[in-house]
Coordinates of C-alpha atoms and ligand atoms in Angstrom, one line a residue:
M1 CA -66.1 73.7 25.9
G2 CA -68.4 73.6 28.9
K3 CA -68.8 76.0 31.7
R4 CA -65.9 76.0 34.1
T5 CA -67.9 77.6 36.9
V6 CA -71.5 76.9 37.7
K7 CA -73.0 79.8 39.6
V8 CA -75.5 79.3 42.3
G9 CA -78.2 81.6 43.7
L10 CA -79.1 80.4 47.2
L11 CA -82.5 81.3 48.6
G12 CA -82.2 81.2 52.4
L13 CA -79.3 80.7 54.8
G14 CA -81.0 78.9 57.6
T15 CA -80.5 75.3 58.8
V16 CA -80.4 73.8 55.3
G17 CA -78.9 76.8 53.3
S18 CA -76.0 77.1 55.7
G19 CA -75.4 73.3 55.5
V20 CA -75.0 73.7 51.7
V21 CA -72.5 76.5 52.1
K22 CA -70.6 74.5 54.7
I23 CA -70.3 71.4 52.6
L24 CA -69.0 73.5 49.6
Q25 CA -66.4 75.0 51.9
M26 CA -65.4 71.6 53.4
N27 CA -65.4 69.5 50.2
G28 CA -65.1 72.1 47.4
E29 CA -62.3 70.5 45.6
Q30 CA -63.8 67.0 45.5
V31 CA -67.2 68.5 44.5
T32 CA -65.5 70.3 41.6
R33 CA -63.8 67.1 40.4
R34 CA -67.1 65.2 40.5
A35 CA -69.1 68.0 38.9
G36 CA -66.6 68.7 36.2
A37 CA -67.0 72.4 37.1
K38 CA -66.4 74.7 40.1
I39 CA -69.6 75.3 42.0
E40 CA -69.7 78.9 43.3
V41 CA -72.4 80.5 45.4
K42 CA -72.8 83.9 43.8
R43 CA -75.6 85.5 45.9
I44 CA -77.7 84.5 48.9
L45 CA -81.1 85.7 49.7
V46 CA -81.7 86.4 53.4
R47 CA -84.4 88.1 55.3
D48 CA -82.2 89.9 57.8
M49 CA -78.7 91.0 56.8
E50 CA -77.5 91.4 60.4
R51 CA -78.5 88.0 61.8
P52 CA -75.6 85.9 63.1
R53 CA -75.0 82.9 60.8
A54 CA -74.0 79.3 61.4
V55 CA -71.5 79.5 58.6
E56 CA -68.9 82.1 57.5
V57 CA -69.9 83.9 54.3
N58 CA -68.7 87.0 52.6
P59 CA -71.3 89.6 53.6
Q60 CA -71.3 91.0 50.1
L61 CA -73.0 87.8 48.9
L62 CA -76.0 88.5 51.0
T63 CA -79.0 90.4 49.7
T64 CA -82.6 90.9 50.7
N65 CA -83.8 91.4 47.1
P66 CA -84.7 88.2 45.3
D67 CA -84.3 89.9 41.9
D68 CA -80.6 90.1 42.6
L69 CA -80.6 86.3 42.2
L70 CA -83.5 85.5 40.0
H71 CA -82.8 88.2 37.3
D72 CA -79.0 87.7 37.3
P73 CA -78.2 86.1 33.9
D74 CA -74.9 84.9 35.3
I75 CA -76.6 82.6 37.8
D76 CA -77.2 79.1 36.4
V77 CA -79.1 77.4 39.2
I78 CA -81.4 78.5 42.1
V79 CA -81.2 76.5 45.3
E80 CA -84.4 77.0 47.3
T81 CA -84.1 76.4 51.1
I82 CA -86.6 79.0 52.4
G83 CA -89.4 76.5 52.9
G84 CA -93.1 77.5 53.0
V85 CA -95.2 77.4 49.8
D86 CA -96.2 80.8 48.4
R87 CA -92.9 82.7 48.2
A88 CA -90.9 79.6 47.3
H89 CA -93.4 78.8 44.5
K90 CA -93.1 82.3 43.1
Y91 CA -89.4 82.3 43.1
I92 CA -89.1 78.8 41.5
E93 CA -91.4 79.8 38.7
E94 CA -89.5 83.0 38.2
A95 CA -86.2 81.1 38.2
L96 CA -87.5 78.7 35.5
H97 CA -88.8 81.6 33.4
H98 CA -85.3 83.1 33.7
K99 CA -83.8 79.8 32.4
K100 CA -82.3 78.6 35.6
F101 CA -82.2 75.1 36.9
V102 CA -83.8 74.6 40.3
I103 CA -82.9 72.6 43.3
T104 CA -85.3 72.5 46.2
A105 CA -85.6 71.0 49.7
N106 CA -89.3 71.9 49.8
K107 CA -91.5 68.9 50.2
D108 CA -94.7 70.9 50.8
L109 CA -94.2 72.7 47.5
M110 CA -93.2 69.6 45.5
A111 CA -96.1 67.6 46.9
T112 CA -98.7 70.3 46.1
A113 CA -97.3 72.0 43.0
G114 CA -94.6 69.7 41.8
D115 CA -96.5 68.5 38.7
D116 CA -97.0 72.0 37.4
L117 CA -93.5 73.1 38.2
L118 CA -92.0 70.0 36.5
L119 CA -94.1 70.7 33.4
L120 CA -92.8 74.2 33.3
A121 CA -89.2 73.0 33.8
Q122 CA -89.7 70.7 30.8
K123 CA -91.1 73.4 28.6
Q124 CA -88.0 75.5 29.5
G125 CA -85.7 72.6 28.7
L126 CA -84.6 72.6 32.4
N127 CA -85.2 70.4 35.4
I128 CA -86.0 70.5 39.1
Y129 CA -84.0 68.4 41.5
Y130 CA -85.5 67.6 44.9
E131 CA -83.4 64.9 46.6
A132 CA -83.4 67.0 49.8
S133 CA -87.1 67.2 50.0
V134 CA -87.5 63.6 51.4
G135 CA -85.3 61.8 54.0
G136 CA -82.8 64.6 54.6
G137 CA -79.4 63.0 53.7
I138 CA -80.7 59.6 52.7
P139 CA -80.8 59.1 48.9
L140 CA -84.4 58.2 48.1
I141 CA -85.4 60.2 45.0
R142 CA -82.6 59.0 42.8
P143 CA -82.9 55.3 43.8
L144 CA -86.7 55.4 43.1
K145 CA -86.2 57.3 39.8
H146 CA -83.2 55.4 38.5
S147 CA -81.6 52.6 40.5
L148 CA -84.8 50.7 41.0
G149 CA -86.3 51.7 37.7
G150 CA -86.5 48.1 36.5
N151 CA -88.9 47.0 39.2
R152 CA -92.6 47.1 39.7
I153 CA -92.7 48.5 43.2
T154 CA -95.5 47.1 45.4
R155 CA -94.8 48.8 48.7
I156 CA -92.9 51.5 50.4
L157 CA -93.0 51.7 54.1
G158 CA -91.0 53.8 56.5
I159 CA -90.3 56.5 59.0
I160 CA -89.9 59.7 57.1
N161 CA -90.3 62.4 59.7
G162 CA -87.3 63.1 62.0
T163 CA -89.1 65.3 64.5
T164 CA -91.8 62.8 65.4
N165 CA -89.3 59.9 65.5
Y166 CA -87.2 61.9 67.8
I167 CA -90.1 62.6 70.1
L168 CA -91.3 59.0 70.1
T169 CA -87.8 57.7 70.8
R170 CA -87.3 60.0 73.7
M171 CA -90.7 59.2 75.1
S172 CA -89.9 55.5 74.9
L173 CA -86.3 55.4 76.0
E174 CA -86.2 58.3 78.5
N175 CA -89.7 58.2 79.7
M176 CA -89.9 61.8 78.6
D177 CA -93.2 63.6 78.1
F178 CA -94.3 64.8 74.7
N179 CA -93.7 68.5 75.1
T180 CA -90.1 68.2 76.5
A181 CA -89.2 65.8 73.6
L182 CA -90.7 68.2 71.1
A183 CA -88.8 71.2 72.5
E184 CA -85.5 69.2 72.2
A185 CA -86.3 68.2 68.6
Q186 CA -87.0 71.9 67.8
A187 CA -83.8 73.0 69.5
K188 CA -81.8 70.5 67.3
G189 CA -83.3 72.0 64.1
F190 CA -85.3 69.0 63.0
A191 CA -88.7 70.5 63.3
E192 CA -90.4 72.7 60.7
Q193 CA -90.9 76.4 61.5
D194 CA -94.4 75.4 62.5
P195 CA -94.1 72.0 64.1
A196 CA -97.8 71.3 63.6
S197 CA -96.9 70.0 60.1
D198 CA -94.6 67.4 61.7
L199 CA -96.9 66.5 64.6
E200 CA -100.1 66.3 62.5
G201 CA -98.4 63.9 60.1
K202 CA -98.5 66.4 57.2
D203 CA -94.8 66.6 56.7
A204 CA -94.6 62.8 56.3
A205 CA -97.6 62.9 54.0
Y206 CA -96.0 65.4 51.7
K207 CA -93.0 63.2 51.5
L208 CA -95.1 60.1 51.0
C209 CA -96.8 61.9 48.2
I210 CA -93.5 62.6 46.5
L211 CA -92.2 59.1 47.0
S212 CA -95.4 57.4 45.9
R213 CA -95.4 59.2 42.6
L214 CA -92.0 57.9 41.8
A215 CA -92.5 54.4 43.2
F216 CA -95.9 53.8 41.5
N217 CA -95.5 56.1 38.5
S218 CA -98.6 57.7 39.5
R219 CA -100.2 61.2 39.8
V220 CA -100.6 61.0 43.5
R221 CA -102.1 64.1 45.2
F222 CA -101.7 65.2 48.8
K223 CA -105.4 64.8 49.4
D224 CA -105.2 61.1 48.4
I225 CA -103.3 60.4 51.6
Y226 CA -105.0 59.3 54.8
I227 CA -103.3 61.1 57.7
Q228 CA -103.3 60.6 61.5
G229 CA -100.7 62.5 63.5
I230 CA -99.1 62.0 66.9
E231 CA -100.4 65.1 68.7
G232 CA -101.3 64.4 72.2
L233 CA -99.9 60.9 72.1
S234 CA -99.6 59.8 75.7
K235 CA -96.6 58.3 77.6
R236 CA -99.1 55.6 78.7
D237 CA -99.5 54.4 75.1
V238 CA -95.8 54.2 74.6
F239 CA -95.6 52.3 77.9
Y240 CA -98.4 49.8 77.0
A241 CA -97.1 49.3 73.5
G242 CA -93.7 48.3 75.1
E243 CA -95.4 45.9 77.5
L244 CA -97.2 44.2 74.6
G245 CA -93.9 43.9 72.6
Y246 CA -94.3 46.9 70.3
A247 CA -92.8 50.3 69.5
I248 CA -95.0 53.2 68.3
K249 CA -93.7 54.8 65.2
L250 CA -95.2 57.3 62.8
L251 CA -95.2 55.3 59.6
A252 CA -95.8 56.3 56.0
I253 CA -97.1 53.5 53.9
G254 CA -97.7 53.3 50.2
E255 CA -99.0 50.1 48.6
E256 CA -100.1 49.2 45.1
L257 CA -102.9 46.6 45.6
Q258 CA -105.1 45.0 42.9
G259 CA -107.7 47.7 43.4
G260 CA -105.3 50.6 43.4
L261 CA -103.1 52.6 45.7
V262 CA -103.4 52.8 49.5
L263 CA -101.5 55.8 50.9
R264 CA -101.4 56.5 54.6
V265 CA -99.5 58.1 57.4
H266 CA -100.4 57.1 61.0
P267 CA -98.9 56.2 64.3
T268 CA -98.4 52.4 64.2
L269 CA -97.5 49.7 66.7
I270 CA -94.7 47.6 65.2
P271 CA -93.1 44.6 66.8
L272 CA -89.9 45.5 68.8
T273 CA -88.1 43.0 66.6
H274 CA -89.1 44.9 63.4
P275 CA -86.0 46.7 61.8
L276 CA -88.0 50.0 61.9
A277 CA -88.3 49.7 65.7
S278 CA -84.6 50.3 66.0
V279 CA -84.7 53.4 63.9
L280 CA -84.1 56.0 66.6
N281 CA -84.1 59.7 67.1
E282 CA -84.1 61.9 64.0
N283 CA -83.1 59.0 61.8
N284 CA -85.4 58.0 58.9
A285 CA -85.7 54.7 57.2
L286 CA -87.6 53.5 54.1
F287 CA -88.3 49.9 53.0
V288 CA -89.0 49.5 49.3
V289 CA -90.3 46.3 48.0
G290 CA -89.8 45.6 44.3
D291 CA -90.7 42.5 42.2
A292 CA -87.2 42.1 41.0
V293 CA -85.0 43.3 43.8
G294 CA -87.0 42.1 46.7
E295 CA -86.8 44.2 49.8
V296 CA -84.4 47.1 50.1
M297 CA -84.0 49.4 53.1
F298 CA -82.6 52.9 53.2
Y299 CA -81.5 54.3 56.5
G300 CA -79.9 57.5 57.8
P301 CA -80.3 61.0 59.1
G302 CA -83.7 62.3 57.9
A303 CA -83.2 65.9 58.8
G304 CA -80.5 68.4 59.9
S305 CA -78.2 70.9 58.3
L306 CA -75.3 68.9 56.8
P307 CA -77.4 65.8 55.9
T308 CA -79.9 67.8 54.0
G309 CA -77.1 69.9 52.6
S310 CA -75.5 66.7 51.4
S311 CA -78.5 65.9 49.2
I312 CA -78.5 69.4 47.8
V313 CA -74.8 69.4 46.9
A314 CA -75.4 66.0 45.1
D315 CA -78.1 67.7 43.1
L316 CA -75.7 70.6 42.4
I317 CA -73.2 68.1 41.0
D318 CA -75.9 66.7 38.7
V319 CA -76.9 70.1 37.6
A320 CA -73.3 71.0 36.7
R321 CA -72.9 67.8 34.7
N322 CA -76.2 68.4 33.1
I323 CA -75.3 71.9 32.1
N324 CA -72.0 70.8 30.6
R325 CA -72.9 67.6 28.9
Q326 CA -76.7 67.6 28.7
V327 CA -77.1 64.3 30.5
E328 CA -79.7 63.2 33.1
N329 CA -82.3 65.7 32.0
S330 CA -85.3 63.4 31.5
I331 CA -88.3 64.4 33.5
I332 CA -90.0 61.1 34.0
E333 CA -92.6 62.6 36.3
N334 CA -94.5 64.1 33.4
N335 CA -95.4 60.6 32.1
F336 CA -97.1 59.3 35.2
Q337 CA -100.6 57.7 35.1
E338 CA -103.7 58.2 37.1
K339 CA -104.4 55.3 39.5
R340 CA -107.4 54.6 41.7
I341 CA -107.0 55.4 45.4
V342 CA -108.3 52.7 47.8
S343 CA -110.1 54.1 50.8
M344 CA -109.2 53.1 54.3
D345 CA -112.6 51.5 54.8
E346 CA -111.6 48.9 52.2
L347 CA -108.6 47.9 54.2
S348 CA -108.1 45.3 57.0
S349 CA -105.9 46.2 60.0
A350 CA -105.2 45.1 63.5
F351 CA -105.9 47.8 66.1
Y352 CA -104.6 48.9 69.5
L353 CA -107.2 50.5 71.7
R354 CA -106.9 52.2 75.2
L355 CA -110.0 53.1 77.0
Q356 CA -111.3 54.0 80.5
A357 CA -114.2 51.9 81.8
R358 CA -116.2 51.8 85.0
D359 CA -114.9 48.9 87.1
K360 CA -118.2 47.0 87.5
P361 CA -119.7 43.8 86.4
G362 CA -120.6 43.4 82.7
V363 CA -118.1 45.9 81.3
F364 CA -115.9 43.3 79.7
A365 CA -119.0 41.5 78.5
S366 CA -120.3 44.6 76.8
L367 CA -116.9 45.2 75.1
A368 CA -116.9 41.6 73.9
T369 CA -120.4 41.9 72.6
A370 CA -119.6 45.1 70.6
F371 CA -116.6 43.5 69.1
G372 CA -118.1 40.1 68.6
G373 CA -121.1 41.6 66.8
E374 CA -118.8 43.1 64.2
Q375 CA -116.6 40.0 63.7
V376 CA -113.7 41.8 65.5
S377 CA -111.6 39.2 67.2
L378 CA -109.4 40.2 70.1
D379 CA -105.7 39.2 70.3
M380 CA -104.5 40.7 73.6
I381 CA -106.0 42.4 76.6
I382 CA -104.5 44.2 79.6
Q383 CA -106.4 45.7 82.5
K384 CA -104.6 47.4 85.4
R385 CA -106.1 47.6 88.8
S386 CA -108.7 50.4 88.8
V387 CA -108.2 53.9 90.3
Q388 CA -111.3 55.5 91.8
G389 CA -113.6 53.0 90.2
M390 CA -112.2 53.6 86.8
A391 CA -110.3 50.9 85.0
E392 CA -107.9 51.3 82.1
I393 CA -108.2 48.7 79.5
V394 CA -105.8 48.1 76.6
L395 CA -106.6 45.7 73.9
V396 CA -105.2 44.6 70.5
T397 CA -107.4 43.1 67.9
H398 CA -106.6 40.6 65.2
K399 CA -106.6 41.9 61.6
V400 CA -110.2 43.0 60.9
E401 CA -112.0 45.0 58.3
E402 CA -111.6 48.7 59.2
K403 CA -115.3 49.4 58.6
N404 CA -116.3 46.7 61.1
F405 CA -113.8 47.9 63.7
N406 CA -115.1 51.5 63.3
S407 CA -118.7 50.4 63.8
A408 CA -117.7 48.3 66.9
L409 CA -116.0 51.4 68.2
R410 CA -119.1 53.5 67.7
S411 CA -121.2 51.1 69.7
I412 CA -118.5 51.1 72.5
Q413 CA -118.5 54.8 72.5
R414 CA -122.3 54.8 73.1
S415 CA -122.0 52.3 76.0
P416 CA -122.6 53.9 79.5
A417 CA -119.9 51.7 81.0
I418 CA -117.2 53.3 78.9
N419 CA -116.0 56.6 80.1
K420 CA -113.6 57.5 77.4
I421 CA -111.7 56.1 74.4
N422 CA -108.2 57.5 74.8
S423 CA -106.4 56.1 71.8
V424 CA -106.8 54.0 68.7
F425 CA -103.8 53.0 66.7
R426 CA -103.1 50.5 63.9
V427 CA -100.8 47.6 64.5
I428 CA -98.7 46.0 61.8
E429 CA -96.6 42.8 62.2
K430 CA -94.4 43.3 59.1
Ligands
HSE501 N1 -89.4 68.5 59.8 C1 -88.7 67.5 59.0 C2 -88.6 66.3 59.8 C3 -87.4 68.0 58.5 O1 -88.7 66.3 61.1 O2 -88.3 65.2 59.3 C4 -86.9 67.2 57.4 O3 -87.8 67.2 56.3

């Protein structure tokens, strides 16, 4: 006879934690039927007992002492929604030592310490579930782990940060400036406590790290990922991109090439006709290319209280089934291989470049010489009428070797005719 009630210790009652409680209140009966057991939140760790909450909870469940959850033998599973790395790491280790299953929404932690934690879980005969760590409410971990398990996956490509996608959408559709759009994203609860992680591309890189491990069965580390963020991205770039037929999106791309894995997060110009160009606001989307299935796209809300809660409740259902029937407890992550990481210099890309040049004879010629000398071929050029003797030039190159482009860029930077290189982004056509 299995357990009739699976007891949960919830760490945190912020955006994500309150989403979990709300879903259990809304859909409790259905969840019980699916899980084969009632799922009951027994204790909730909070920092401040008095703070107003987005959800109604019995105040007696709240505590500020983590031991009330981690040391309670009656609690079967710890759900970690506090974010950050150090405290969450400590609590999860402790939970596993105390024989509790773990569910976490913490991508930073899973990306940086997931390997060790999963090994510990295996030793303890337990498991860690982390569907909520990537893509909010979109199922991505399970499909990569299970549903697409028969494929050799060659590429994953997508928008996996809601905050930056929200900002880029508002800048492009509402002509809004960067800071106003960021403030809106923060007010809506998409941004991390410190939005730098979103803006610098780290949040997306943590998620790419987690997804690439599963997609490529590989021990990817966070430092293997090339990262360029969207801080300081100007409205002018969004405008020019539109004029040239592109949208700017912060893309996360993982590919398995002959030479190894290429893993990168960077702002990218993609054609307005590309399906990812119509992924707006906080929505996320991921393309997965597998040798058997072809191309699959996952799309939906990538952040927010109920969507992220939805992924956690699904994990709770799996934990309950697992506890009662001992199914679905394989930790495939511990069998991953080491694969070579390909450096960006070895890649070929097309580039978008915006620069300020003095409006005088020979400037275009010097640009052409710098590019021509490095075999960089130009695809499109825009020059608007100059203001106070300074012309703004925007150009897009054909696909070129990145090392050649960088060396052309260095010689342009040295040229006295060029006042400033404002922005450099990669362009992809598909
Ligand atoms: N800060 C994250 C984002 C939240 O904007 O996508 C979800 O992980």
